[in-house]
Each structure stands twice: as C-alpha cells, then as structure tokens.
Amino acid sequence: MRVLLAGTPEVAVASLDALVDSDHQVLGVITRPDAPAGRGKKLRPSPVAVRAEELGLPVHKPEHPKDPDFAAMLTELAPDCVPVVAYGALVPQRVIDIPAHGWVNLHFSLLPRWRGAAPVQHAILGGDAETGACTFSLVRELDAGPVYGQIRTPIGPGDTAGDLLDRLARDGAGLLVRTLDEIAAGAVPRPQPDEGVTSAPKLTSDDARIDWDTSQLVIDRLIRGCNPAPGAWTTLRGQRFKIGLARPAPEQELPPGQLRNTGRQVLVGTADRALELLQVQPPGKKPMAAADWARGAQLADDQRFDDDE
C-alpha cells in the first residue's frame, strides 16, 4: 500500500524505519511543527522529521490537521492508509475519511484499558502486571476505534515507563507493519468491548509530586511511572529534588520522608517500609547516583524530604 506515517516523538521512529523496510511505499511523514527545546528554547524539528530527512522522505508539518490546505495535500497524495504513532493532534473525521483504509493508530496499551496520552505510565501507576500495544482504526472518539491486532509484554518490578516505551516502540513497529499487510489482504477490525474502559491522561508535574505518607509500593510505582517524564519529585531544604530511580528496601522502617545514609545505601521512609534511592537530581545539578550525592550532602541525622527548614 501507499502510506504516509503520522508521528512526532522518538517512540515513532522505529515504526518509520520498519515501514521503510517493508513492502509498503512510504510517501513521506506528517509531524508536528518545530517546537522550542533546550535551554536556549530554539526551534527544533521532531525526531520523526529528523529521521525522515535522513531517509530522504518528504516532511509535512501542518499547524493542525483540520487546516483546509492539509486536507487538500492529503487528497492529492492519495495514500491508501495513514499509520499513526503518537502524532500529537486530533484528526477531524473528514480527514480520517480521505485514505481508502483510513488512519490506523499504534497505541501503547491493551485497549480498552488506558485510553489516552500516557497509557504506559498509568499501567505502572495502576500496578498492572502487563501492558502492550494495539493497532486500531482511528475514529472521532478518543482511542475507541475497532482493533486490528495486539501484542502483550509483562511489567517487571524494576521497569520504568521509559524502559517499556522503548520495548513497545520496537515490538509495536512490527505489529504496525503486520497490520498494514493484513489490511491490504482484506482484514476487518473487531470492536472494542464496552467493559474495562479506563482513561490515561498526560501526567503533569503536580501528579509527579511524592507523598511520603503513602506506602512504599505506591511511591515506587510513581517514581517508575514518571521516569523519564515528568519526573517524580519532592523538596529538600525548600528546593525541588528529583528522584530518578529507587527500589524497595526490605525490613527497614523510617518515619515518612526521613533520610538515612548507611554508607552503602541511601534510604528514605514511607508510610510502611523504606525505599532505597538509586538515582537523584539535586536542584541545579544533573542526575547522579544517590550514594555519590549523599557523600557530599552533609545530611543531618533527622533530615527529611518535605521538611523546608
């Protein structure tokens, strides 16, 4: 089939590469416009735009897919299908209807569980034993279209959202190509069940603040689900302090938020058992090993997170 990939962030790049290596003809990419990034806030192209230019593919950056000029361009190119991976904008029905086989979305979830922008993050926060990826036909209602295919993967006790997205981006690219092969052969998607629908909105910085009065289990999930973005955080001596990685520390009891440096471990108390901090980011510094930070931090015996004194 003649296809035009719609995608924006790094997780969509594996799908672009897989499509280029497949039997389908890639006409180009649709991606979000260049956006400010870095300390200088200079405009930078999306990872999909960068990769498409490396591959010599045309890049289309409409301000919004509802723009009449974009619909006219899509009509003129006449793709058979538009595969979508984390494009980042809602597509109107009249634009979905232009390709003969519509728009087919690769979503990193086990639909209908976790419809929305942050399904992997919410799967970790929700304590799910597994997650996965689906391909479905795009419709106006958010992530509610009929499903073509699905893959599943377990969520390990140390998996972060970044770990899982890397794995699903790679494995999901294969699923997307197989789905297009099946559509070309006449496959028909199946409707999603009415039961089991949950939503997964994008996580904000407020969502990522750690409440040390909750359990070790809940805080561990929050830290892993918010890695790499938006990043779990707390305060130390009145300043924001990020926690990149941690793991449960068995049989350790400390008051919530209290720190203890044993020389070999940096522990922090929760509502029940302690967590061992592995990677932290003090204010104004880069992420570092917690043990390295603790050696120079001059922690008092009763030092606590969220204690602003």
PDB file of N, CA and C in Angstrom, residues 59-102:
ATOM      1  N   VAL A  59       8.575  15.778   4.257  1.00  0.00           N
ATOM      2  CA  VAL A  59       8.077  16.026   5.611  1.00  0.00           C
ATOM      3  C   VAL A  59       6.985  17.093   5.551  1.00  0.00           C
ATOM      4  N   HIS A  60       5.828  16.791   6.092  1.00  0.00           N
ATOM      5  CA  HIS A  60       4.703  17.730   6.129  1.00  0.00           C
ATOM      6  C   HIS A  60       4.443  18.118   7.579  1.00  0.00           C
ATOM      7  N   LYS A  61       4.363  19.437   7.854  1.00  0.00           N
ATOM      8  CA  LYS A  61       4.205  19.927   9.221  1.00  0.00           C
ATOM      9  C   LYS A  61       3.008  20.878   9.313  1.00  0.00           C
ATOM     10  N   PRO A  62       1.788  20.384   9.140  1.00  0.00           N
ATOM     11  CA  PRO A  62       0.628  21.286   9.230  1.00  0.00           C
ATOM     12  C   PRO A  62       0.483  21.826  10.644  1.00  0.00           C
ATOM     13  N   GLU A  63       0.044  23.086  10.754  1.00  0.00           N
ATOM     14  CA  GLU A  63      -0.225  23.647  12.088  1.00  0.00           C
ATOM     15  C   GLU A  63      -1.283  22.808  12.788  1.00  0.00           C
ATOM     16  N   HIS A  64      -2.279  22.356  12.002  1.00  0.00           N
ATOM     17  CA  HIS A  64      -3.315  21.481  12.554  1.00  0.00           C
ATOM     18  C   HIS A  64      -3.913  20.666  11.408  1.00  0.00           C
ATOM     19  N   PRO A  65      -4.228  19.387  11.637  1.00  0.00           N
ATOM     20  CA  PRO A  65      -4.789  18.576  10.543  1.00  0.00           C
ATOM     21  C   PRO A  65      -6.173  19.021  10.078  1.00  0.00           C
ATOM     22  N   LYS A  66      -6.815  19.980  10.775  1.00  0.00           N
ATOM     23  CA  LYS A  66      -8.100  20.492  10.293  1.00  0.00           C
ATOM     24  C   LYS A  66      -7.915  21.602   9.255  1.00  0.00           C
ATOM     25  N   ASP A  67      -6.654  22.034   9.015  1.00  0.00           N
ATOM     26  CA  ASP A  67      -6.411  23.089   8.025  1.00  0.00           C
ATOM     27  C   ASP A  67      -6.838  22.622   6.634  1.00  0.00           C
ATOM     28  N   PRO A  68      -7.569  23.455   5.890  1.00  0.00           N
ATOM     29  CA  PRO A  68      -8.011  23.052   4.536  1.00  0.00           C
ATOM     30  C   PRO A  68      -6.852  22.689   3.617  1.00  0.00           C
ATOM     31  N   ASP A  69      -5.745  23.399   3.737  1.00  0.00           N
ATOM     32  CA  ASP A  69      -4.591  23.111   2.870  1.00  0.00           C
ATOM     33  C   ASP A  69      -4.055  21.703   3.124  1.00  0.00           C
ATOM     34  N   PHE A  70      -4.108  21.268   4.398  1.00  0.00           N
ATOM     35  CA  PHE A  70      -3.610  19.919   4.709  1.00  0.00           C
ATOM     36  C   PHE A  70      -4.520  18.863   4.088  1.00  0.00           C
ATOM     37  N   ALA A  71      -5.838  19.065   4.190  1.00  0.00           N
ATOM     38  CA  ALA A  71      -6.773  18.107   3.595  1.00  0.00           C
ATOM     39  C   ALA A  71      -6.575  18.035   2.081  1.00  0.00           C
ATOM     40  N   ALA A  72      -6.318  19.184   1.465  1.00  0.00           N
ATOM     41  CA  ALA A  72      -6.101  19.203   0.011  1.00  0.00           C
ATOM     42  C   ALA A  72      -4.820  18.452  -0.346  1.00  0.00           C
ATOM     43  N   MET A  73      -3.761  18.645   0.464  1.00  0.00           N
ATOM     44  CA  MET A  73      -2.496  17.941   0.209  1.00  0.00           C
ATOM     45  C   MET A  73      -2.688  16.435   0.322  1.00  0.00           C
ATOM     46  N   LEU A  74      -3.431  16.024   1.360  1.00  0.00           N
ATOM     47  CA  LEU A  74      -3.642  14.586   1.566  1.00  0.00           C
ATOM     48  C   LEU A  74      -4.467  13.991   0.420  1.00  0.00           C
ATOM     49  N   THR A  75      -5.456  14.729  -0.037  1.00  0.00           N
ATOM     50  CA  THR A  75      -6.276  14.261  -1.156  1.00  0.00           C
ATOM     51  C   THR A  75      -5.420  14.099  -2.414  1.00  0.00           C
ATOM     52  N   GLU A  76      -4.522  15.035  -2.639  1.00  0.00           N
ATOM     53  CA  GLU A  76      -3.675  14.986  -3.833  1.00  0.00           C
ATOM     54  C   GLU A  76      -2.688  13.817  -3.770  1.00  0.00           C
ATOM     55  N   LEU A  77      -2.115  13.567  -2.564  1.00  0.00           N
ATOM     56  CA  LEU A  77      -1.171  12.458  -2.438  1.00  0.00           C
ATOM     57  C   LEU A  77      -1.866  11.104  -2.532  1.00  0.00           C
ATOM     58  N   ALA A  78      -3.117  11.048  -2.073  1.00  0.00           N
ATOM     59  CA  ALA A  78      -3.952   9.846  -2.167  1.00  0.00           C
ATOM     60  C   ALA A  78      -3.299   8.597  -1.584  1.00  0.00           C
ATOM     61  N   PRO A  79      -2.851   8.630  -0.285  1.00  0.00           N
ATOM     62  CA  PRO A  79      -2.335   7.390   0.315  1.00  0.00           C
ATOM     63  C   PRO A  79      -3.472   6.394   0.493  1.00  0.00           C
ATOM     64  N   ASP A  80      -3.138   5.102   0.502  1.00  0.00           N
ATOM     65  CA  ASP A  80      -4.154   4.077   0.805  1.00  0.00           C
ATOM     66  C   ASP A  80      -4.482   4.057   2.290  1.00  0.00           C
ATOM     67  N   CYS A  81      -3.493   4.434   3.135  1.00  0.00           N
ATOM     68  CA  CYS A  81      -3.676   4.385   4.589  1.00  0.00           C
ATOM     69  C   CYS A  81      -2.678   5.350   5.244  1.00  0.00           C
ATOM     70  N   VAL A  82      -3.066   5.913   6.391  1.00  0.00           N
ATOM     71  CA  VAL A  82      -2.136   6.737   7.186  1.00  0.00           C
ATOM     72  C   VAL A  82      -1.910   6.042   8.527  1.00  0.00           C
ATOM     73  N   PRO A  83      -0.790   5.335   8.712  1.00  0.00           N
ATOM     74  CA  PRO A  83      -0.461   4.789  10.037  1.00  0.00           C
ATOM     75  C   PRO A  83      -0.056   5.922  10.981  1.00  0.00           C
ATOM     76  N   VAL A  84      -0.498   5.846  12.250  1.00  0.00           N
ATOM     77  CA  VAL A  84      -0.278   6.915  13.222  1.00  0.00           C
ATOM     78  C   VAL A  84       0.432   6.357  14.448  1.00  0.00           C
ATOM     79  N   VAL A  85       1.492   7.056  14.907  1.00  0.00           N
ATOM     80  CA  VAL A  85       2.169   6.690  16.163  1.00  0.00           C
ATOM     81  C   VAL A  85       2.462   7.984  16.920  1.00  0.00           C
ATOM     82  N   ALA A  86       1.673   8.260  17.969  1.00  0.00           N
ATOM     83  CA  ALA A  86       1.922   9.425  18.831  1.00  0.00           C
ATOM     84  C   ALA A  86       2.090  10.702  18.015  1.00  0.00           C
ATOM     85  N   TYR A  87       1.127  10.986  17.128  1.00  0.00           N
ATOM     86  CA  TYR A  87       1.207  12.182  16.285  1.00  0.00           C
ATOM     87  C   TYR A  87       1.099  13.453  17.125  1.00  0.00           C
ATOM     88  N   GLY A  88       0.110  13.502  18.058  1.00  0.00           N
ATOM     89  CA  GLY A  88       0.028  14.649  18.955  1.00  0.00           C
ATOM     90  C   GLY A  88      -1.010  15.674  18.621  1.00  0.00           C
ATOM     91  N   ALA A  89      -1.969  15.365  17.744  1.00  0.00           N
ATOM     92  CA  ALA A  89      -3.063  16.294  17.437  1.00  0.00           C
ATOM     93  C   ALA A  89      -4.293  15.482  17.043  1.00  0.00           C
ATOM     94  N   LEU A  90      -5.483  16.015  17.356  1.00  0.00           N
ATOM     95  CA  LEU A  90      -6.723  15.341  16.987  1.00  0.00           C
ATOM     96  C   LEU A  90      -6.986  15.527  15.503  1.00  0.00           C
ATOM     97  N   VAL A  91      -7.454  14.476  14.852  1.00  0.00           N
ATOM     98  CA  VAL A  91      -7.678  14.498  13.405  1.00  0.00           C
ATOM     99  C   VAL A  91      -9.184  14.508  13.143  1.00  0.00           C
ATOM    100  N   PRO A  92      -9.702  15.487  12.379  1.00  0.00           N
ATOM    101  CA  PRO A  92     -11.151  15.533  12.120  1.00  0.00           C
ATOM    102  C   PRO A  92     -11.600  14.363  11.236  1.00  0.00           C
ATOM    103  N   GLN A  93     -12.875  14.004  11.363  1.00  0.00           N
ATOM    104  CA  GLN A  93     -13.395  12.838  10.650  1.00  0.00           C
ATOM    105  C   GLN A  93     -13.253  12.992   9.133  1.00  0.00           C
ATOM    106  N   ARG A  94     -13.455  14.208   8.599  1.00  0.00           N
ATOM    107  CA  ARG A  94     -13.379  14.382   7.146  1.00  0.00           C
ATOM    108  C   ARG A  94     -11.967  14.093   6.635  1.00  0.00           C
ATOM    109  N   VAL A  95     -10.947  14.281   7.510  1.00  0.00           N
ATOM    110  CA  VAL A  95      -9.566  13.973   7.119  1.00  0.00           C
ATOM    111  C   VAL A  95      -9.285  12.482   7.307  1.00  0.00           C
ATOM    112  N   ILE A  96      -9.863  11.892   8.375  1.00  0.00           N
ATOM    113  CA  ILE A  96      -9.716  10.440   8.571  1.00  0.00           C
ATOM    114  C   ILE A  96     -10.258   9.686   7.365  1.00  0.00           C
ATOM    115  N   ASP A  97     -11.325  10.222   6.760  1.00  0.00           N
ATOM    116  CA  ASP A  97     -12.013   9.516   5.673  1.00  0.00           C
ATOM    117  C   ASP A  97     -11.306   9.625   4.321  1.00  0.00           C
ATOM    118  N   ILE A  98     -10.257  10.430   4.202  1.00  0.00           N
ATOM    119  CA  ILE A  98      -9.626  10.625   2.884  1.00  0.00           C
ATOM    120  C   ILE A  98      -8.933   9.352   2.378  1.00  0.00           C
ATOM    121  N   PRO A  99      -8.049   8.711   3.159  1.00  0.00           N
ATOM    122  CA  PRO A  99      -7.441   7.458   2.634  1.00  0.00           C
ATOM    123  C   PRO A  99      -8.490   6.335   2.565  1.00  0.00           C
ATOM    124  N   ALA A 100      -8.351   5.454   1.606  1.00  0.00           N
ATOM    125  CA  ALA A 100      -9.332   4.373   1.420  1.00  0.00           C
ATOM    126  C   ALA A 100      -9.449   3.498   2.667  1.00  0.00           C
ATOM    127  N   HIS A 101      -8.328   3.276   3.375  1.00  0.00           N
ATOM    128  CA  HIS A 101      -8.327   2.440   4.584  1.00  0.00           C
ATOM    129  C   HIS A 101      -8.188   3.270   5.859  1.00  0.00           C
ATOM    130  N   GLY A 102      -8.446   4.576   5.776  1.00  0.00           N
ATOM    131  CA  GLY A 102      -8.456   5.435   6.946  1.00  0.00           C
ATOM    132  C   GLY A 102      -7.082   5.615   7.587  1.00  0.00           C
TER     133      GLY A 102
END
